[in-house]
Amino acid sequence: FHAYPGIRDFCLSRGLGDVYKRQNFSFGLVLFIILLQFLMTFDDLRGLKAVTRLFIQAGCTCGLIFFSGVYIQSLGNLLGLGEIYLGLWGIPFTIFCVVGMINAFNMIDGLNGLCASLCLVCFTGIIYMINADTVPSLFPLILPVGAIIGFLMYNLGILGNRRTVFLGDNGSNALGFMCAWILVYFSFVENSNFAPVTALWFVAIPFFDAVSVMSSRAIKGIMPLRPGRDHLHHKLLDMQLSSNAIYVALISASTLFAVIGYIFNHSFPESHYISFYAFMILWLCYSFLTRYISKNV
């Protein structure tokens, strides 16, 4: 499409530009997910340095941006002072957000089914909010949803403990990459009713956990991406809660946050700052709660 300007102009003149952009994004998303999984397989087999992982994640993100032209161009009326347009600054901002979300999903992958189920909550919320019956571009989301459900059958041992499988770093990175980019895409599409701030509600649990852990480690002088037992699910395990109870609690909380995000998105379509400030209050509550848990473990 980009290589043949004559075809591009023909399609744009007939209103088909969005179709080609959507096809470019869909093809590019699949292509770079496969590339990311292939490269991150080496992390599962031999282990890669944190800098190498970040370079791979950022490289795949940059590749999809320049392949599809999709990136975060506006944050909406985030602060109540009017629309915040990023322009070309949206490219590095998108790279930062996507790479951050990849690592957030990788960090939260500490219990069977947790990472995949959080991604499933996000996809299900998007499908419900965008309405799959009227948006053709949403139909491909049914495929990863089905794949995740199939994976959970084995990962959670529903089909028997002898058939258990695990994500690994390549799987959690791929889910984080896909989840982040689907949120970016629907924030980018002009005819979508999806506000950028709503994305935070749909990935609230991974976001809270990653930011809390990385900031805490940075204050203590520890490498932010270093493995450790300072994640939320680890703290809850240290409180003698069962892994099943923690799984149900975190997935229920994630579902609740997604519903709240949908309500704000639907009730205040032009006042995005209401949703943003509510999310910040929730973040503060989470911070105080996790500090209380840490002191009592």
C-alpha positions as YAML, in Angstrom:
chain: A
units: angstrom
residues:
- id: 1
  name: PHE
  ca: [0.00, 0.00, 0.00]
- id: 2
  name: HIS
  ca: [2.76, 2.46, 0.96]
- id: 3
  name: ALA
  ca: [4.93, 1.31, -1.93]
- id: 4
  name: TYR
  ca: [2.26, 2.06, -4.56]
- id: 5
  name: PRO
  ca: [1.02, 5.66, -4.15]
- id: 6
  name: GLY
  ca: [-1.31, 5.31, -7.14]
- id: 7
  name: ILE
  ca: [-3.20, 2.49, -5.47]
- id: 8
  name: ARG
  ca: [-3.12, 4.40, -2.18]
- id: 9
  name: ASP
  ca: [-4.67, 7.53, -3.73]
- id: 10
  name: PHE
  ca: [-7.29, 5.43, -5.54]
- id: 11
  name: CYS
  ca: [-8.32, 3.75, -2.28]
- id: 12
  name: LEU
  ca: [-8.31, 6.97, -0.26]
- id: 13
  name: SER
  ca: [-10.52, 8.66, -2.86]
- id: 14
  name: ARG
  ca: [-13.08, 5.88, -2.36]
- id: 15
  name: GLY
  ca: [-12.94, 5.77, 1.41]
- id: 16
  name: LEU
  ca: [-10.91, 2.55, 1.54]
- id: 17
  name: GLY
  ca: [-7.89, 4.03, 3.32]
- id: 18
  name: ASP
  ca: [-9.04, 2.76, 6.74]
- id: 19
  name: VAL
  ca: [-9.45, -0.74, 5.30]
- id: 20
  name: TYR
  ca: [-5.86, -0.82, 4.08]
- id: 21
  name: LYS
  ca: [-4.56, 0.72, 7.30]
- id: 22
  name: ARG
  ca: [-6.44, -1.91, 9.28]
- id: 23
  name: GLN
  ca: [-5.05, -4.69, 7.09]
- id: 24
  name: ASN
  ca: [-1.52, -3.30, 7.44]
- id: 25
  name: PHE
  ca: [-1.90, -3.20, 11.21]
- id: 26
  name: SER
  ca: [-3.39, -6.69, 11.45]
- id: 27
  name: PHE
  ca: [-0.70, -8.23, 9.26]
- id: 28
  name: GLY
  ca: [2.06, -6.30, 11.03]
- id: 29
  name: LEU
  ca: [0.74, -7.27, 14.45]
- id: 30
  name: VAL
  ca: [0.86, -10.98, 13.59]
- id: 31
  name: LEU
  ca: [4.28, -10.61, 11.96]
- id: 32
  name: PHE
  ca: [5.94, -8.84, 14.88]
- id: 33
  name: ILE
  ca: [4.27, -11.05, 17.51]
- id: 34
  name: ILE
  ca: [5.81, -14.07, 15.80]
- id: 35
  name: LEU
  ca: [9.17, -12.29, 15.62]
- id: 36
  name: LEU
  ca: [8.98, -11.29, 19.29]
- id: 37
  name: GLN
  ca: [8.08, -14.84, 20.36]
- id: 38
  name: PHE
  ca: [10.91, -16.30, 18.29]
- id: 39
  name: LEU
  ca: [13.49, -13.95, 19.79]
- id: 40
  name: MET
  ca: [12.18, -14.29, 23.35]
- id: 41
  name: THR
  ca: [12.41, -18.07, 23.07]
- id: 42
  name: PHE
  ca: [16.15, -17.58, 23.60]
- id: 43
  name: ASP
  ca: [15.30, -15.94, 26.92]
- id: 44
  name: ASP
  ca: [13.45, -19.09, 27.97]
- id: 45
  name: LEU
  ca: [16.27, -21.36, 26.79]
- id: 46
  name: ARG
  ca: [19.39, -19.49, 27.86]
- id: 47
  name: GLY
  ca: [18.31, -16.27, 29.52]
- id: 48
  name: LEU
  ca: [18.87, -12.82, 28.06]
- id: 49
  name: LYS
  ca: [20.12, -9.66, 29.73]
- id: 50
  name: ALA
  ca: [17.48, -7.07, 30.61]
- id: 51
  name: VAL
  ca: [18.96, -4.60, 28.14]
- id: 52
  name: THR
  ca: [18.75, -7.18, 25.35]
- id: 53
  name: ARG
  ca: [15.10, -7.91, 26.17]
- id: 54
  name: LEU
  ca: [14.27, -4.20, 26.15]
- id: 55
  name: PHE
  ca: [16.04, -3.78, 22.81]
- id: 56
  name: ILE
  ca: [14.04, -6.65, 21.28]
- id: 57
  name: GLN
  ca: [10.74, -5.35, 22.66]
- id: 58
  name: ALA
  ca: [11.42, -1.78, 21.50]
- id: 59
  name: GLY
  ca: [12.59, -3.01, 18.09]
- id: 60
  name: CYS
  ca: [9.39, -4.98, 17.47]
- id: 61
  name: THR
  ca: [7.32, -2.01, 18.66]
- id: 62
  name: CYS
  ca: [9.15, 0.39, 16.34]
- id: 63
  name: GLY
  ca: [8.72, -2.06, 13.49]
- id: 64
  name: LEU
  ca: [4.95, -2.17, 13.88]
- id: 65
  name: ILE
  ca: [4.72, 1.62, 14.18]
- id: 66
  name: PHE
  ca: [6.56, 2.22, 10.93]
- id: 67
  name: PHE
  ca: [4.85, -0.70, 9.20]
- id: 68
  name: SER
  ca: [1.29, 0.38, 10.06]
- id: 69
  name: GLY
  ca: [1.55, 4.07, 10.93]
- id: 70
  name: VAL
  ca: [-0.45, 3.42, 14.09]
- id: 71
  name: TYR
  ca: [0.65, 5.09, 17.32]
- id: 72
  name: ILE
  ca: [-0.81, 7.19, 20.15]
- id: 73
  name: GLN
  ca: [-1.45, 10.62, 18.68]
- id: 74
  name: SER
  ca: [-3.71, 12.06, 21.38]
- id: 75
  name: LEU
  ca: [-4.36, 11.50, 25.07]
- id: 76
  name: GLY
  ca: [-7.80, 13.08, 24.94]
- id: 77
  name: ASN
  ca: [-8.96, 15.67, 27.47]
- id: 78
  name: LEU
  ca: [-6.82, 14.00, 30.12]
- id: 79
  name: LEU
  ca: [-6.37, 16.88, 32.57]
- id: 80
  name: GLY
  ca: [-9.52, 18.88, 31.89]
- id: 81
  name: LEU
  ca: [-7.57, 21.56, 30.03]
- id: 82
  name: GLY
  ca: [-8.45, 20.44, 26.52]
- id: 83
  name: GLU
  ca: [-7.25, 17.81, 24.06]
- id: 84
  name: ILE
  ca: [-3.62, 16.77, 24.47]
- id: 85
  name: TYR
  ca: [-2.09, 16.13, 21.03]
- id: 86
  name: LEU
  ca: [1.28, 14.43, 20.95]
- id: 87
  name: GLY
  ca: [2.11, 14.67, 17.25]
- id: 88
  name: LEU
  ca: [5.39, 12.89, 16.46]
- id: 89
  name: TRP
  ca: [6.13, 12.72, 20.18]
- id: 90
  name: GLY
  ca: [3.47, 10.03, 20.17]
- id: 91
  name: ILE
  ca: [5.97, 7.62, 18.60]
- id: 92
  name: PRO
  ca: [8.45, 7.49, 21.53]
- id: 93
  name: PHE
  ca: [5.50, 7.67, 23.94]
- id: 94
  name: THR
  ca: [3.91, 4.64, 22.25]
- id: 95
  name: ILE
  ca: [7.20, 2.73, 22.40]
- id: 96
  name: PHE
  ca: [7.48, 3.51, 26.12]
- id: 97
  name: CYS
  ca: [3.89, 2.41, 26.80]
- id: 98
  name: VAL
  ca: [4.04, -0.81, 24.78]
- id: 99
  name: VAL
  ca: [7.41, -1.90, 26.18]
- id: 100
  name: GLY
  ca: [6.19, -1.06, 29.67]
- id: 101
  name: MET
  ca: [3.02, -3.11, 29.20]
- id: 102
  name: ILE
  ca: [5.00, -6.07, 27.81]
- id: 103
  name: ASN
  ca: [7.11, -6.14, 30.96]
- id: 104
  name: ALA
  ca: [4.07, -5.59, 33.17]
- id: 105
  name: PHE
  ca: [2.42, -8.74, 31.81]
- id: 106
  name: ASN
  ca: [5.71, -10.61, 32.06]
- id: 107
  name: MET
  ca: [6.06, -9.59, 35.72]
- id: 108
  name: ILE
  ca: [2.51, -10.57, 36.64]
- id: 109
  name: ASP
  ca: [3.03, -14.09, 35.23]
- id: 110
  name: GLY
  ca: [3.68, -15.64, 38.64]
- id: 111
  name: LEU
  ca: [0.58, -17.83, 39.07]
- id: 112
  name: ASN
  ca: [-0.97, -20.34, 36.71]
- id: 113
  name: GLY
  ca: [-3.47, -18.65, 34.43]
- id: 114
  name: LEU
  ca: [-3.03, -15.15, 35.88]
- id: 115
  name: CYS
  ca: [-1.27, -13.42, 32.97]
- id: 116
  name: ALA
  ca: [-3.45, -15.06, 30.30]
- id: 117
  name: SER
  ca: [-6.66, -14.40, 32.24]
- id: 118
  name: LEU
  ca: [-5.80, -10.71, 32.71]
- id: 119
  name: CYS
  ca: [-5.25, -10.45, 28.97]
- id: 120
  name: LEU
  ca: [-8.56, -12.26, 28.41]
- id: 121
  name: VAL
  ca: [-10.38, -9.75, 30.63]
- id: 122
  name: CYS
  ca: [-8.88, -6.91, 28.59]
- id: 123
  name: PHE
  ca: [-9.88, -8.43, 25.23]
- id: 124
  name: THR
  ca: [-13.37, -9.30, 26.44]
- id: 125
  name: GLY
  ca: [-13.84, -5.76, 27.70]
- id: 126
  name: ILE
  ca: [-12.77, -4.32, 24.35]
- id: 127
  name: ILE
  ca: [-15.10, -6.63, 22.43]
- id: 128
  name: TYR
  ca: [-18.03, -5.65, 24.64]
- id: 129
  name: MET
  ca: [-17.30, -1.92, 24.53]
- id: 130
  name: ILE
  ca: [-16.55, -1.60, 20.83]
- id: 131
  name: ASN
  ca: [-19.36, -4.03, 19.90]
- id: 132
  name: ALA
  ca: [-18.12, -6.84, 17.67]
- id: 133
  name: ASP
  ca: [-21.37, -6.99, 15.71]
- id: 134
  name: THR
  ca: [-20.94, -3.54, 14.15]
- id: 135
  name: VAL
  ca: [-17.15, -3.17, 13.90]
- id: 136
  name: PRO
  ca: [-15.66, -5.59, 11.32]
- id: 137
  name: SER
  ca: [-12.10, -4.83, 12.46]
- id: 138
  name: LEU
  ca: [-12.91, -6.37, 15.83]
- id: 139
  name: PHE
  ca: [-13.67, -9.86, 14.52]
- id: 140
  name: PRO
  ca: [-10.00, -11.02, 14.58]
- id: 141
  name: LEU
  ca: [-10.05, -10.50, 18.36]
- id: 142
  name: ILE
  ca: [-12.24, -13.59, 18.60]
- id: 143
  name: LEU
  ca: [-9.21, -15.67, 17.54]
- id: 144
  name: PRO
  ca: [-6.84, -14.73, 20.41]
- id: 145
  name: VAL
  ca: [-9.74, -14.95, 22.87]
- id: 146
  name: GLY
  ca: [-10.40, -18.52, 21.76]
- id: 147
  name: ALA
  ca: [-6.68, -19.34, 21.87]
- id: 148
  name: ILE
  ca: [-6.35, -17.96, 25.41]
- id: 149
  name: ILE
  ca: [-9.37, -19.94, 26.61]
- id: 150
  name: GLY
  ca: [-7.89, -23.09, 25.08]
- id: 151
  name: PHE
  ca: [-4.53, -22.39, 26.73]
- id: 152
  name: LEU
  ca: [-6.17, -21.82, 30.13]
- id: 153
  name: MET
  ca: [-7.79, -25.26, 29.93]
- id: 154
  name: TYR
  ca: [-4.30, -26.75, 30.03]
- id: 155
  name: ASN
  ca: [-2.49, -24.13, 32.12]
- id: 156
  name: LEU
  ca: [-5.05, -24.34, 34.95]
- id: 157
  name: GLY
  ca: [-5.13, -28.12, 34.77]
- id: 158
  name: ILE
  ca: [-8.83, -28.25, 33.90]
- id: 159
  name: LEU
  ca: [-8.13, -31.07, 31.43]
- id: 160
  name: GLY
  ca: [-5.90, -32.90, 33.90]
- id: 161
  name: ASN
  ca: [-2.56, -32.22, 35.56]
- id: 162
  name: ARG
  ca: [-0.72, -34.37, 33.02]
- id: 163
  name: ARG
  ca: [-1.61, -31.91, 30.26]
- id: 164
  name: THR
  ca: [-0.35, -28.76, 31.98]
- id: 165
  name: VAL
  ca: [1.46, -26.17, 29.82]
- id: 166
  name: PHE
  ca: [3.03, -22.81, 30.65]
- id: 167
  name: LEU
  ca: [3.50, -19.47, 28.91]
- id: 168
  name: GLY
  ca: [7.20, -18.88, 29.38]
- id: 169
  name: ASP
  ca: [8.74, -15.47, 28.71]
- id: 170
  name: ASN
  ca: [7.93, -15.67, 24.99]
- id: 171
  name: GLY
  ca: [4.25, -16.30, 25.78]
- id: 172
  name: SER
  ca: [3.86, -13.54, 28.38]
- id: 173
  name: ASN
  ca: [5.75, -11.08, 26.17]
- id: 174
  name: ALA
  ca: [3.52, -11.93, 23.22]
- id: 175
  name: LEU
  ca: [0.34, -11.45, 25.27]
- id: 176
  name: GLY
  ca: [1.58, -8.13, 26.65]
- id: 177
  name: PHE
  ca: [2.58, -6.97, 23.16]
- id: 178
  name: MET
  ca: [-0.78, -7.95, 21.69]
- id: 179
  name: CYS
  ca: [-2.80, -6.48, 24.54]
- id: 180
  name: ALA
  ca: [-0.92, -3.17, 24.47]
- id: 181
  name: TRP
  ca: [-1.21, -2.80, 20.70]
- id: 182
  name: ILE
  ca: [-4.92, -3.63, 20.57]
- id: 183
  name: LEU
  ca: [-5.52, -0.88, 23.12]
- id: 184
  name: VAL
  ca: [-3.33, 1.54, 21.13]
- id: 185
  name: TYR
  ca: [-5.15, 0.65, 17.91]
- id: 186
  name: PHE
  ca: [-8.66, 1.34, 19.23]
- id: 187
  name: SER
  ca: [-7.43, 4.56, 20.84]
- id: 188
  name: PHE
  ca: [-6.06, 5.52, 17.41]
- id: 189
  name: VAL
  ca: [-9.06, 4.69, 15.20]
- id: 190
  name: GLU
  ca: [-11.13, 7.79, 14.50]
- id: 191
  name: ASN
  ca: [-14.57, 6.12, 14.50]
- id: 192
  name: SER
  ca: [-13.88, 4.29, 17.76]
- id: 193
  name: ASN
  ca: [-15.55, 5.42, 20.99]
- id: 194
  name: PHE
  ca: [-12.56, 4.17, 22.99]
- id: 195
  name: ALA
  ca: [-10.88, 6.92, 25.06]
- id: 196
  name: PRO
  ca: [-7.11, 6.48, 25.60]
- id: 197
  name: VAL
  ca: [-7.47, 6.72, 29.39]
- id: 198
  name: THR
  ca: [-9.86, 3.74, 29.35]
- id: 199
  name: ALA
  ca: [-6.90, 1.54, 28.43]
- id: 200
  name: LEU
  ca: [-5.51, 2.08, 31.93]
- id: 201
  name: TRP
  ca: [-8.64, 0.61, 33.50]
- id: 202
  name: PHE
  ca: [-8.48, -2.46, 31.27]
- id: 203
  name: VAL
  ca: [-4.92, -3.30, 32.38]
- id: 204
  name: ALA
  ca: [-5.08, -1.84, 35.90]
- id: 205
  name: ILE
  ca: [-3.72, -4.87, 37.80]
- id: 206
  name: PRO
  ca: [-0.57, -5.39, 35.65]
- id: 207
  name: PHE
  ca: [-0.03, -1.62, 35.55]
- id: 208
  name: PHE
  ca: [-0.31, -1.15, 39.32]
- id: 209
  name: ASP
  ca: [1.92, -4.12, 40.07]
- id: 210
  name: ALA
  ca: [4.65, -3.18, 37.58]
- id: 211
  name: VAL
  ca: [4.83, 0.50, 38.54]
- id: 212
  name: SER
  ca: [4.80, -0.32, 42.26]
- id: 213
  name: VAL
  ca: [7.52, -2.96, 41.98]
- id: 214
  name: MET
  ca: [9.78, -1.00, 39.62]
- id: 215
  name: SER
  ca: [9.54, 2.24, 41.62]
- id: 216
  name: SER
  ca: [10.18, 0.39, 44.89]
- id: 217
  name: ARG
  ca: [13.24, -1.32, 43.43]
- id: 218
  name: ALA
  ca: [14.55, 1.93, 41.95]
- id: 219
  name: ILE
  ca: [14.30, 3.62, 45.38]
- id: 220
  name: LYS
  ca: [16.22, 0.72, 46.95]
- id: 221
  name: GLY
  ca: [18.87, 0.81, 44.23]
- id: 222
  name: ILE
  ca: [17.82, -2.54, 42.73]
- id: 223
  name: MET
  ca: [17.54, -3.12, 38.98]
- id: 224
  name: PRO
  ca: [13.83, -2.63, 38.11]
- id: 225
  name: LEU
  ca: [13.63, -5.67, 35.80]
- id: 226
  name: ARG
  ca: [15.44, -8.00, 38.17]
- id: 227
  name: PRO
  ca: [13.41, -11.07, 39.24]
- id: 228
  name: GLY
  ca: [12.09, -10.99, 42.80]
- id: 229
  name: ARG
  ca: [9.27, -11.92, 45.17]
- id: 230
  name: ASP
  ca: [7.97, -8.40, 45.69]
- id: 231
  name: HIS
  ca: [4.96, -8.63, 43.36]
- id: 232
  name: LEU
  ca: [1.38, -8.41, 44.63]
- id: 233
  name: HIS
  ca: [0.67, -12.12, 44.17]
- id: 234
  name: HIS
  ca: [3.87, -12.98, 46.08]
- id: 235
  name: LYS
  ca: [2.85, -10.74, 48.99]
- id: 236
  name: LEU
  ca: [-0.58, -12.37, 49.07]
- id: 237
  name: LEU
  ca: [1.04, -15.82, 49.03]
- id: 238
  name: ASP
  ca: [3.18, -14.78, 52.01]
- id: 239
  name: MET
  ca: [-0.08, -13.96, 53.81]
- id: 240
  name: GLN
  ca: [-0.90, -17.69, 53.56]
- id: 241
  name: LEU
  ca: [-3.58, -17.20, 50.91]
- id: 242
  name: SER
  ca: [-3.96, -20.03, 48.42]
- id: 243
  name: SER
  ca: [-2.96, -19.53, 44.80]
- id: 244
  name: ASN
  ca: [-6.55, -20.26, 43.71]
- id: 245
  name: ALA
  ca: [-7.94, -17.60, 46.05]
- id: 246
  name: ILE
  ca: [-5.40, -15.04, 44.82]
- id: 247
  name: TYR
  ca: [-6.19, -15.90, 41.21]
- id: 248
  name: VAL
  ca: [-9.93, -15.44, 41.72]
- id: 249
  name: ALA
  ca: [-9.43, -12.20, 43.68]
- id: 250
  name: LEU
  ca: [-7.12, -10.57, 41.11]
- id: 251
  name: ILE
  ca: [-9.22, -11.60, 38.09]
- id: 252
  name: SER
  ca: [-12.37, -10.39, 39.85]
- id: 253
  name: ALA
  ca: [-10.68, -7.07, 40.65]
- id: 254
  name: SER
  ca: [-9.46, -6.74, 37.05]
- id: 255
  name: THR
  ca: [-12.97, -7.39, 35.76]
- id: 256
  name: LEU
  ca: [-14.41, -4.82, 38.17]
- id: 257
  name: PHE
  ca: [-11.88, -2.19, 37.06]
- id: 258
  name: ALA
  ca: [-12.66, -2.90, 33.40]
- id: 259
  name: VAL
  ca: [-16.37, -2.40, 34.11]
- id: 260
  name: ILE
  ca: [-15.63, 0.88, 35.90]
- id: 261
  name: GLY
  ca: [-13.52, 2.01, 32.96]
- id: 262
  name: TYR
  ca: [-16.34, 1.18, 30.58]
- id: 263
  name: ILE
  ca: [-18.84, 3.14, 32.69]
- id: 264
  name: PHE
  ca: [-16.59, 6.22, 32.72]
- id: 265
  name: ASN
  ca: [-15.96, 5.88, 28.98]
- id: 266
  name: HIS
  ca: [-19.68, 5.59, 28.25]
- id: 267
  name: SER
  ca: [-20.91, 8.20, 30.74]
- id: 268
  name: PHE
  ca: [-18.28, 10.89, 30.13]
- id: 269
  name: PRO
  ca: [-17.27, 10.60, 26.44]
- id: 270
  name: GLU
  ca: [-15.83, 14.13, 26.33]
- id: 271
  name: SER
  ca: [-14.65, 14.50, 29.93]
- id: 272
  name: HIS
  ca: [-11.77, 12.02, 29.96]
- id: 273
  name: TYR
  ca: [-10.21, 13.76, 32.95]
- id: 274
  name: ILE
  ca: [-12.93, 12.39, 35.23]
- id: 275
  name: SER
  ca: [-11.87, 8.86, 34.39]
- id: 276
  name: PHE
  ca: [-8.19, 9.78, 34.71]
- id: 277
  name: TYR
  ca: [-8.50, 11.39, 38.14]
- id: 278
  name: ALA
  ca: [-10.63, 8.48, 39.36]
- id: 279
  name: PHE
  ca: [-7.92, 6.10, 38.18]
- id: 280
  name: MET
  ca: [-5.25, 8.11, 40.01]
- id: 281
  name: ILE
  ca: [-7.30, 7.91, 43.23]
- id: 282
  name: LEU
  ca: [-7.57, 4.14, 42.75]
- id: 283
  name: TRP
  ca: [-3.80, 3.98, 42.24]
- id: 284
  name: LEU
  ca: [-3.22, 5.82, 45.52]
- id: 285
  name: CYS
  ca: [-5.55, 3.41, 47.31]
- id: 286
  name: TYR
  ca: [-3.65, 0.49, 45.83]
- id: 287
  name: SER
  ca: [-0.33, 1.97, 46.97]
- id: 288
  name: PHE
  ca: [-1.53, 2.39, 50.57]
- id: 289
  name: LEU
  ca: [-3.05, -1.11, 50.57]
- id: 290
  name: THR
  ca: [0.12, -2.81, 49.30]
- id: 291
  name: ARG
  ca: [2.23, -0.92, 51.86]
- id: 292
  name: TYR
  ca: [-0.14, -2.16, 54.59]
- id: 293
  name: ILE
  ca: [0.19, -5.71, 53.28]
- id: 294
  name: SER
  ca: [3.99, -5.43, 53.18]
- id: 295
  name: LYS
  ca: [4.15, -4.27, 56.81]
- id: 296
  name: ASN
  ca: [1.96, -7.16, 57.97]
- id: 297
  name: VAL
  ca: [3.67, -9.98, 56.07]
...
